[in-house]
mmCIF file of C-alpha atoms in Angstrom:
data_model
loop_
_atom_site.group_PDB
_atom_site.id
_atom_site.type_symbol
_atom_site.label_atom_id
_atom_site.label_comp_id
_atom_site.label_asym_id
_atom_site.label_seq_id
_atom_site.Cartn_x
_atom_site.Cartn_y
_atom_site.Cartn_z
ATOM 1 C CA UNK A 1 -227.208 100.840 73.586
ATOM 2 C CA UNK A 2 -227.670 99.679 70.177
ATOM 3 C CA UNK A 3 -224.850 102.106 68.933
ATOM 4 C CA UNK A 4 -222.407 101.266 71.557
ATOM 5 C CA UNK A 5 -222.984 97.257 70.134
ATOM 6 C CA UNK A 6 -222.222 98.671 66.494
ATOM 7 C CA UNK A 7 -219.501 100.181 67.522
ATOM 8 C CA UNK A 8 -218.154 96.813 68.782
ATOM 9 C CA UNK A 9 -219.094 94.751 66.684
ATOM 10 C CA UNK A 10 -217.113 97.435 64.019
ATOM 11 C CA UNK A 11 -213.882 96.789 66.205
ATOM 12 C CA UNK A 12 -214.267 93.475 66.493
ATOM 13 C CA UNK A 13 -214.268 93.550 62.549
ATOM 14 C CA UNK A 14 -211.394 95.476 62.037
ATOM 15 C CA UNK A 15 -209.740 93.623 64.971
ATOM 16 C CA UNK A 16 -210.009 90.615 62.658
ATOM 17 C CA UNK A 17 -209.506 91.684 58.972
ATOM 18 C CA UNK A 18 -206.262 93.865 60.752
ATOM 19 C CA UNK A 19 -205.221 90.225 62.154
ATOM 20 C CA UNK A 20 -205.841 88.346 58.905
ATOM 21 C CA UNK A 21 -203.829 90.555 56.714
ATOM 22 C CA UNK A 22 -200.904 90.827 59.536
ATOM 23 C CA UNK A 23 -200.549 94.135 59.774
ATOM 24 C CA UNK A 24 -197.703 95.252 62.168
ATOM 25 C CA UNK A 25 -199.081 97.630 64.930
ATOM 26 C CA UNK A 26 -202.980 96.065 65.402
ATOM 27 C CA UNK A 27 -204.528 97.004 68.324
ATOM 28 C CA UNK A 28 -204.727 94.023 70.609
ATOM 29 C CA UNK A 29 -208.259 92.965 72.706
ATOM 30 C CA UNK A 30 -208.115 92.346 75.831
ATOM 31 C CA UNK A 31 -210.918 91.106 78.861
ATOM 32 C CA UNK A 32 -213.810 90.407 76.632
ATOM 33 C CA UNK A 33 -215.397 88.468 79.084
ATOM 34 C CA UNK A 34 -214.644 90.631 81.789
ATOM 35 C CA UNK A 35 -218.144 91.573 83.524
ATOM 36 C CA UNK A 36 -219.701 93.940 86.016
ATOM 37 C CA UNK A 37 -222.663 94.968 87.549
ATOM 38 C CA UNK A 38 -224.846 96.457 84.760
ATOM 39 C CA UNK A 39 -222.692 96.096 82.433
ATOM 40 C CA UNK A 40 -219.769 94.272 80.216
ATOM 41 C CA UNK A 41 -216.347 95.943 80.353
ATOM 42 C CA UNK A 42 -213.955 95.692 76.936
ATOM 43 C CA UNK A 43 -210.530 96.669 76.787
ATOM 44 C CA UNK A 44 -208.416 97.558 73.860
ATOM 45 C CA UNK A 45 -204.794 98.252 73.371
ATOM 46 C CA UNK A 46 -203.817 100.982 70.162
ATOM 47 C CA UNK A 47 -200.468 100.733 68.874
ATOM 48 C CA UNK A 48 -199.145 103.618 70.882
ATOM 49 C CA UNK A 49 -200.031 100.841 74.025
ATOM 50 C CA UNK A 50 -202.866 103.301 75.374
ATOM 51 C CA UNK A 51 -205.639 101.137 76.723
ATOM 52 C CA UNK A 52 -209.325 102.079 75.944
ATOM 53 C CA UNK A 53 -212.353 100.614 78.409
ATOM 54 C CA UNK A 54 -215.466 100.104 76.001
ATOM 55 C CA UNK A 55 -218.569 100.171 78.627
ATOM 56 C CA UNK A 56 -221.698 98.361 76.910
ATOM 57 C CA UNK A 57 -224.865 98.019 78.874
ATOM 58 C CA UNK A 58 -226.761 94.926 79.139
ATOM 59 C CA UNK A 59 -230.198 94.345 77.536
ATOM 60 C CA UNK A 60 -232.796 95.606 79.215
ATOM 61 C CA UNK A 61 -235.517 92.849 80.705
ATOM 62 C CA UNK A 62 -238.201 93.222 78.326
ATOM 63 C CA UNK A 63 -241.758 93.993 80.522
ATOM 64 C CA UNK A 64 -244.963 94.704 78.797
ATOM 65 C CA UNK A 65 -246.112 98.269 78.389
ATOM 66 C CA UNK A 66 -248.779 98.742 81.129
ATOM 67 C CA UNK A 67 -251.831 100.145 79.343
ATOM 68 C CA UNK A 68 -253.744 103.311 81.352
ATOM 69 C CA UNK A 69 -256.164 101.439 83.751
ATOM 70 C CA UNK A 70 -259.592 102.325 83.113
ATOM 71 C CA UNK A 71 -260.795 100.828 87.048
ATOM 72 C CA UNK A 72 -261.225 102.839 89.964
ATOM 73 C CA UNK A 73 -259.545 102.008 93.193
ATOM 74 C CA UNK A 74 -260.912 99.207 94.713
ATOM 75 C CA UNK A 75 -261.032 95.410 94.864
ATOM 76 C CA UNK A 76 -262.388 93.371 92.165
ATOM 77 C CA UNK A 77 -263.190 89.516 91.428
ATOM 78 C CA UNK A 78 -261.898 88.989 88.050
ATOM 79 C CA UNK A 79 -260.998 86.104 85.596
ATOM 80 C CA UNK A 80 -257.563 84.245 85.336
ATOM 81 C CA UNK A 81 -257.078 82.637 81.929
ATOM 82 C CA UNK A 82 -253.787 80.077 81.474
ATOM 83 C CA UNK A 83 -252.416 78.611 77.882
ATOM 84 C CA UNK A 84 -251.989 75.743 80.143
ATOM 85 C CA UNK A 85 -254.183 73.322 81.796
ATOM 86 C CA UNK A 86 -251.203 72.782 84.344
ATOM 87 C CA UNK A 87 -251.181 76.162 85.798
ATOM 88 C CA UNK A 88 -254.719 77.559 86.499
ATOM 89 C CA UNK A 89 -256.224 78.680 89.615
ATOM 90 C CA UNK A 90 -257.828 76.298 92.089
ATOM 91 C CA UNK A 91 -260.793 74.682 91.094
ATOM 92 C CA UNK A 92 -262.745 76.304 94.227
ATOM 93 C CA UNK A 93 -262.083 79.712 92.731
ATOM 94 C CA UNK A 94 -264.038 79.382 89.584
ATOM 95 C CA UNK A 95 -261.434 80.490 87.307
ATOM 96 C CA UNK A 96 -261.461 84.035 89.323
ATOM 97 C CA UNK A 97 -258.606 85.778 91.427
ATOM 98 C CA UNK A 98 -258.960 89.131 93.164
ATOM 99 C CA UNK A 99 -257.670 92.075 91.120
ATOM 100 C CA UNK A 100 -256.941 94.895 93.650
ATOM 101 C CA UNK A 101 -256.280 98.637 91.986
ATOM 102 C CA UNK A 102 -254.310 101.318 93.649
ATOM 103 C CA UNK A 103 -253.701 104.550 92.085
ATOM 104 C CA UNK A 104 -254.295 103.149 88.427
ATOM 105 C CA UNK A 105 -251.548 100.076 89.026
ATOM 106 C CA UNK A 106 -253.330 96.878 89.163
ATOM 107 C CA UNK A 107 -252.305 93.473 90.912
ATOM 108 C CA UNK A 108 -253.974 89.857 90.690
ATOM 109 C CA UNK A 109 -253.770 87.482 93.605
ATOM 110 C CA UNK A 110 -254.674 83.689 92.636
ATOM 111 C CA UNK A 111 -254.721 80.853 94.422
ATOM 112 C CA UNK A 112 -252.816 77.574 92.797
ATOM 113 C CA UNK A 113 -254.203 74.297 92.715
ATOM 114 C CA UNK A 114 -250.937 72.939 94.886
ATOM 115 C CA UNK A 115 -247.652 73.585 95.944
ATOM 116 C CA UNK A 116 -246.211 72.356 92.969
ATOM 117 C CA UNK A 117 -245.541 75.657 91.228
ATOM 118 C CA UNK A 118 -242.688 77.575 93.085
ATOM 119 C CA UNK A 119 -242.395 80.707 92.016
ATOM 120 C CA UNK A 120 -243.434 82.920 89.198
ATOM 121 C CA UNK A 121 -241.565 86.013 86.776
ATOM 122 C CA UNK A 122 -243.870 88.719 85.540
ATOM 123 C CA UNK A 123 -241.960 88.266 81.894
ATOM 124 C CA UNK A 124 -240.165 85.251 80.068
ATOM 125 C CA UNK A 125 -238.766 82.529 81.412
ATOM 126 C CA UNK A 126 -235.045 83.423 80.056
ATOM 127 C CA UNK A 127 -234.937 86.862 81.496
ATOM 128 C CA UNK A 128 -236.376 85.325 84.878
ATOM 129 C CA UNK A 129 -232.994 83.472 85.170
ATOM 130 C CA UNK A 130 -231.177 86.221 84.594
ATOM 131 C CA UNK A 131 -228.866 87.647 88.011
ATOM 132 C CA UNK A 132 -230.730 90.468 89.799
ATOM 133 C CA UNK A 133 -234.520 89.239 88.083
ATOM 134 C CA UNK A 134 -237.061 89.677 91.046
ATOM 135 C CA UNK A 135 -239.693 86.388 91.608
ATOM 136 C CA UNK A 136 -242.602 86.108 92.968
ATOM 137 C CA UNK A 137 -242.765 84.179 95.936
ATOM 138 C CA UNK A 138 -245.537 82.418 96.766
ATOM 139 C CA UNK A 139 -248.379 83.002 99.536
ATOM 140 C CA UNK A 140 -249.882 80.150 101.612
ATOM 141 C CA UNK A 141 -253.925 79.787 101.098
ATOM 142 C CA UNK A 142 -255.672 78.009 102.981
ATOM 143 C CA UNK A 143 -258.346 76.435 100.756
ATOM 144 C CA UNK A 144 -262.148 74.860 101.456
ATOM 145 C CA UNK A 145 -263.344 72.556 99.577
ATOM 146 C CA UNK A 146 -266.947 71.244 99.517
ATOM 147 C CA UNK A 147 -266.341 68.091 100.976
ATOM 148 C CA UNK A 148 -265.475 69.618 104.397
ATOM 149 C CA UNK A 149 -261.496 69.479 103.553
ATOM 150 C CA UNK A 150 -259.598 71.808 103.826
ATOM 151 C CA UNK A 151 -255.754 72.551 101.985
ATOM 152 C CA UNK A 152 -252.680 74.459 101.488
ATOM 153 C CA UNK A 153 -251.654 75.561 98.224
ATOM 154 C CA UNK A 154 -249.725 78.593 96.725
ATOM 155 C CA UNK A 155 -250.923 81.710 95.686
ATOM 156 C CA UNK A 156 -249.354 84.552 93.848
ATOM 157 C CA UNK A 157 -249.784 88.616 93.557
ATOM 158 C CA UNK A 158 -249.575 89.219 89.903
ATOM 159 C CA UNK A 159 -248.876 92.356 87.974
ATOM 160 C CA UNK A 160 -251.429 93.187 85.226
ATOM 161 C CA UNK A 161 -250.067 95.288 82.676
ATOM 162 C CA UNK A 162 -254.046 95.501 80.740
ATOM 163 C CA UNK A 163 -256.935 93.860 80.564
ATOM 164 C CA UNK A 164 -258.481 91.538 78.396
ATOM 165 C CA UNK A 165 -255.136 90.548 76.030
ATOM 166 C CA UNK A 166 -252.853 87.869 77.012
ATOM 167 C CA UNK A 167 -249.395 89.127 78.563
ATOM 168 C CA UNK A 168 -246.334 87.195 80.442
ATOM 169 C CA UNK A 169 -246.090 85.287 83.194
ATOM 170 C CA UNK A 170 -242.662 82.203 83.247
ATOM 171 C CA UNK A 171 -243.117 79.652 86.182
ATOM 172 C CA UNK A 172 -240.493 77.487 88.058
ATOM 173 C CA UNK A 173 -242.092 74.138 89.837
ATOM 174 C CA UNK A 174 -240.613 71.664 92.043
ATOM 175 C CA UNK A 175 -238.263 70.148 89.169
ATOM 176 C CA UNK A 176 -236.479 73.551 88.534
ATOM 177 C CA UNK A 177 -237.521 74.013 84.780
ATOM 178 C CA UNK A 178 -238.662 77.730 84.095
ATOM 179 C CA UNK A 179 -241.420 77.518 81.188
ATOM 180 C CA UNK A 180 -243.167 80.280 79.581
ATOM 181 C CA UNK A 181 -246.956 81.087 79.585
ATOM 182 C CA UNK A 182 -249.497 83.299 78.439
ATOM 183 C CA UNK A 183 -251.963 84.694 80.874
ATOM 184 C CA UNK A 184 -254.952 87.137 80.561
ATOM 185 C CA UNK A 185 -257.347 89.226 82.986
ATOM 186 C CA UNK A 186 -260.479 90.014 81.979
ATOM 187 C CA UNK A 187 -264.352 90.842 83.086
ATOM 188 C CA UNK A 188 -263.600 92.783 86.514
ATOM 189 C CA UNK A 189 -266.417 92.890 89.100
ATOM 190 C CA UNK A 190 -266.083 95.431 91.825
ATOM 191 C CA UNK A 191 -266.270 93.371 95.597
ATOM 192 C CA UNK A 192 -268.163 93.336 98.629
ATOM 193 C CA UNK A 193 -270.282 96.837 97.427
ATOM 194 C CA UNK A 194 -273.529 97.254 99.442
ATOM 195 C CA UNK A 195 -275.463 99.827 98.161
ATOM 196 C CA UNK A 196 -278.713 101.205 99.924
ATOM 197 C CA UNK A 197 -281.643 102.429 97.503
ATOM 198 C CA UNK A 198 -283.967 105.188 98.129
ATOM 199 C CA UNK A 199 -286.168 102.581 100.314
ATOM 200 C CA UNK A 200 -283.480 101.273 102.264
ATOM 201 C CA UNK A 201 -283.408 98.857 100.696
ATOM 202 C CA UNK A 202 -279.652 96.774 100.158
ATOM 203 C CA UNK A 203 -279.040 95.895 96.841
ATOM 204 C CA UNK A 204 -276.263 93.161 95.806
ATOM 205 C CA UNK A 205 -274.710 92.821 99.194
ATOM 206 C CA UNK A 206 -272.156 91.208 97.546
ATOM 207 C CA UNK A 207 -270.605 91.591 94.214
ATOM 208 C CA UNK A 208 -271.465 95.059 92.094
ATOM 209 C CA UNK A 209 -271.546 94.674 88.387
ATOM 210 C CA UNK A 210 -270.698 96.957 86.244
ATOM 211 C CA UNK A 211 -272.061 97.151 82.820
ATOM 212 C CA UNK A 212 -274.837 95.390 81.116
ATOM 213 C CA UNK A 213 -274.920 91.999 82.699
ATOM 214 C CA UNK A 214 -277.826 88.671 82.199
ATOM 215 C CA UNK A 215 -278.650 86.160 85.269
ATOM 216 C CA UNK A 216 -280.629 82.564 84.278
ATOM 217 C CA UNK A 217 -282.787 82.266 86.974
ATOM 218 C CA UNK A 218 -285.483 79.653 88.092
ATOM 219 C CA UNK A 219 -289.345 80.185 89.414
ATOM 220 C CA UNK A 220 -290.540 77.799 91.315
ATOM 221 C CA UNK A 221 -294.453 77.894 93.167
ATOM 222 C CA UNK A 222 -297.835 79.007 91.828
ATOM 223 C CA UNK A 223 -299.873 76.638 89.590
ATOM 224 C CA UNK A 224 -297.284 76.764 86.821
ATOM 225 C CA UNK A 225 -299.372 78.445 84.108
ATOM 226 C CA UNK A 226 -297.036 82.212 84.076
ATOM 227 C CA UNK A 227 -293.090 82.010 83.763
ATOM 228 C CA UNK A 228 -290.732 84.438 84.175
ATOM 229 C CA UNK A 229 -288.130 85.510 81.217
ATOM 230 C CA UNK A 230 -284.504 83.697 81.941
ATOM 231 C CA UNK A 231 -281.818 84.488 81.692
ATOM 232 C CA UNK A 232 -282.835 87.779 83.247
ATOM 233 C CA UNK A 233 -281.260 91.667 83.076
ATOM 234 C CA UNK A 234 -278.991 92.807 85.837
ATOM 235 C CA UNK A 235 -279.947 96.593 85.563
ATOM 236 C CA UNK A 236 -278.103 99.766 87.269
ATOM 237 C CA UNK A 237 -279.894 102.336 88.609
ATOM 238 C CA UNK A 238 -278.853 106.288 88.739
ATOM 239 C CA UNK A 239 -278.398 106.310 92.263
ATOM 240 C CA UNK A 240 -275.708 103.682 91.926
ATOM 241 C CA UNK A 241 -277.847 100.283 93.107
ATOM 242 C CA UNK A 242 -278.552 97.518 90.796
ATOM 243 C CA UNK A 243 -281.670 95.247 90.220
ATOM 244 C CA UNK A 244 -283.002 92.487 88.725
ATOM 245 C CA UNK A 245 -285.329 92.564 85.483
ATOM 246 C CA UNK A 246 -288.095 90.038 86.325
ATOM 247 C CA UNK A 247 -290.104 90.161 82.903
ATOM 248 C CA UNK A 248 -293.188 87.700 83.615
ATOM 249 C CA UNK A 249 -295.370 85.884 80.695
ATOM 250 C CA UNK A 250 -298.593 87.681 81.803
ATOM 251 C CA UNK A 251 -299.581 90.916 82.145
ATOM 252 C CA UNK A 252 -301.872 90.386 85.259
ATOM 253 C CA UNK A 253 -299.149 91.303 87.804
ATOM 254 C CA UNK A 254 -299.793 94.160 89.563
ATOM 255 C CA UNK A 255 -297.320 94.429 92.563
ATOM 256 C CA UNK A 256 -294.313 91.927 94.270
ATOM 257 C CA UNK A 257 -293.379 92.431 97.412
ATOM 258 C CA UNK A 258 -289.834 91.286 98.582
ATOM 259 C CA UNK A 259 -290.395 90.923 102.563
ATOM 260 C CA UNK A 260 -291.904 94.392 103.181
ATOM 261 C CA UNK A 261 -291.418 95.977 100.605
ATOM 262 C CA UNK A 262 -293.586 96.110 97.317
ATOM 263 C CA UNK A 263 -292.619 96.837 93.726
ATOM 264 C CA UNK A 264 -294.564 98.252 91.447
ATOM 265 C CA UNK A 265 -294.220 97.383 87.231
ATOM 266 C CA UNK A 266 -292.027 99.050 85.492
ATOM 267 C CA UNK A 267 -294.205 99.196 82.567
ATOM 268 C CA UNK A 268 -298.320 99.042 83.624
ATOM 269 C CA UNK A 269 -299.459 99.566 79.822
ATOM 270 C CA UNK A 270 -297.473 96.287 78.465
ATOM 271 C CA UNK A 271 -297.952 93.264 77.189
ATOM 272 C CA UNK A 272 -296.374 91.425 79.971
ATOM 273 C CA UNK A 273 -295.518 92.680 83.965
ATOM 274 C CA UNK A 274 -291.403 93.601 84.328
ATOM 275 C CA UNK A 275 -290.477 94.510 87.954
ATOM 276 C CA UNK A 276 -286.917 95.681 88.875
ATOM 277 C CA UNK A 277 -286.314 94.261 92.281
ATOM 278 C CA UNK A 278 -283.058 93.581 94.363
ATOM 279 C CA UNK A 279 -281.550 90.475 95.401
ATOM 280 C CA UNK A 280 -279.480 89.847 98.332
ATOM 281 C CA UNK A 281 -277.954 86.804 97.659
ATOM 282 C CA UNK A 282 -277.540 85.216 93.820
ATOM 283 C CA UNK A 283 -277.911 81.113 94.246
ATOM 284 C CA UNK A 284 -279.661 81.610 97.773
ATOM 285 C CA UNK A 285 -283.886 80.974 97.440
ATOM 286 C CA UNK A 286 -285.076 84.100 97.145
ATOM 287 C CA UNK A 287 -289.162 84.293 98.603
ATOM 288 C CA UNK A 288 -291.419 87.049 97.031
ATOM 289 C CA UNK A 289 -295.313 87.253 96.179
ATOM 290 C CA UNK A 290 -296.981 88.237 93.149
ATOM 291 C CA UNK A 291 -300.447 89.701 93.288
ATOM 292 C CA UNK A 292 -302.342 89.093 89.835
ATOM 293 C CA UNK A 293 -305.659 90.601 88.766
ATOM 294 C CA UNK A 294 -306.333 87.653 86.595
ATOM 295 C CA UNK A 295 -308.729 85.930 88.575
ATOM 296 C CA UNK A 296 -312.594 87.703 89.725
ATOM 297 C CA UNK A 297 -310.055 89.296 92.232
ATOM 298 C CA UNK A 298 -306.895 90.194 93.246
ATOM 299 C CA UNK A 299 -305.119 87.288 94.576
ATOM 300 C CA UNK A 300 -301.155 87.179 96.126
ATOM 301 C CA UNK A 301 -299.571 83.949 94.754
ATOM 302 C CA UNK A 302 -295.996 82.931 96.338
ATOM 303 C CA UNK A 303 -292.973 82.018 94.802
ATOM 304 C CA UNK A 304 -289.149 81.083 95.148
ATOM 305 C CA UNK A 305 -286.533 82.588 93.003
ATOM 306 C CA UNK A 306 -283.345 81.195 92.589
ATOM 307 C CA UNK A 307 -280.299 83.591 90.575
ATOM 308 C CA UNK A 308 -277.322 81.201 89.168
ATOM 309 C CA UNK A 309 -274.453 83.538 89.895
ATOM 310 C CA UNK A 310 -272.264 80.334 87.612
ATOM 311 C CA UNK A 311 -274.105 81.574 84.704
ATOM 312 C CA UNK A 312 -273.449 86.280 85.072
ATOM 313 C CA UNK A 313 -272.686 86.825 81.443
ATOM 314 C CA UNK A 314 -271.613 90.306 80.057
ATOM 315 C CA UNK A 315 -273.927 91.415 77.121
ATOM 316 C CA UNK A 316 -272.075 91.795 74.213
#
């Protein structure tokens, strides 16, 4: 392409330093503006009146060079950043869409804050009003919001190219202005994973996640005197189940139970209790009992737990 536009550009010169010094016998241009699909048709007449077609193709539309995706198939809560506080996902979505992978391509959907933003271009806002450039049309979501209400705004499937890094994304609203923006994906959790441990046990009948991950979490009951470590260590196990790290301040603990089942330490010779125990639901009360040795005998104390999914952070 870039040869065929030097090549041009080298007529074009001679065209005009032939016409300049008015030399009988210049070739004469013809239909420069003449255009077709895919590409933009020249004509030029020699002296001998023979008529040569120049066929240049148009630029390309410039896409970003997918990187290889690292995720397994699946579906995956993941987080939407914007350069713009304008176009972001709706507030009851906490900055999350839901990445879906299939066979190593990867696709966002997010849901808008409103109508307001028509369509969007995976690329720039230029090449997006370009003839044959394909939108994105919106969805419809329905959205719930915690005051009972409930609303319509748009949504969009996205192409993601990588994670992490910003790439490309041009919106049109209701005024019919295309502007650029910068988006990025990043910190995918794998969805609605149930996982069964050797007890039977579900573990995170929710969200899986994957990687070395801290929860702040809150104990409530007893007579004050022990804590509990917070934030806490969201631990995977071999046989694919995760777990909760609960570290207490003493090392008087002996067993927890969670309902029926009980939960050894981790670590009996230490200087404080740590039990690895599953949780259900994060921001849901969560009732277990402790048994300590502390007192003349054993005594089971209860307590409520309470995980803060609002506060998962990756450990660096």
């Amino acid at each position: 392409m870039k040869k065929s536009l030097l090549y041009l550009a080298g007529i074009i010169t001679s065209i005009a330093l032939l016409a300049g010094c008015d030399i009988k016998g210049a070739p004469e241009m013809i239909n420069l503006d003449d255009e077709s699909e895919g590409f933009i048709k020249n004509e030029i007449i020699d002296e001998n009146g023979s008529v040569e077609e120049i066929e240049i193709t148009e630029p390309e539309v410039s896409k970003p060079e997918a990187a290889k995706c690292e995720l397994e198939d699946g579906v995956y809560i993941a987080e939407f950043d914007t350069d713009n506080s304008m176009f972001h996902v709706n507030e009851m979505c906490d900055g999350k869409g839901e990445l879906t992978v299939k066979d190593g391509q990867m696709t966002i959907h997010v849901s808008l804050a409103s109508k307001k933003i028509v369509n969007l271009y995976y690329g720039f806002a230029e090449d997006a009003q370009k003839d044959g450039a394909v939108l994105l049309e919106p969805t419809i979501d329905v959205i719930d919001y915690n005051d009972g209400t409930t609303d319509e705004v748009h949504g969009f499937d996205i192409p993601v190219p990588y994670l992490d890094d910003e790439f490309d994304v041009a919106l049109i609203g209701t005024k019919g202005t295309w502007y650029d923006h910068k988006v990025s994906v990043s910190n995918p959790v794998l969805k609605d994973v149930t996982v069964v441990d050797d007890k039977g046990v579900e573990q995170f009948a929710g969200y899986v996640y994957q990687g070395d991950y801290t929860i702040e979490v809150d104990l409530e009951g007893g007579s004050g005197k022990a804590t509990i470590a917070s934030p806490a260590q969201i631990k995977n196990r071999d046989d694919g189940s995760q777990v909760v790290c609960i570290e207490w301040s003493s090392p008087n603990y002996d067993y927890m139970l969670v309902g029926d089942e009980k939960y050894l330490p981790v670590n009996p010779d230490g200087e404080c209790s740590i039990f690895e125990i599953p949780v259900a639901d994060f921001d849901e009360p969560l009732e277990v009992i402790a048994d300590t040795v502390a007192m003349s005998k054993p005594h089971e104390i209860e307590y409520t737990l309470i995980f803060h999914s609002d506060t998962i952070k990756e450990v660096e």
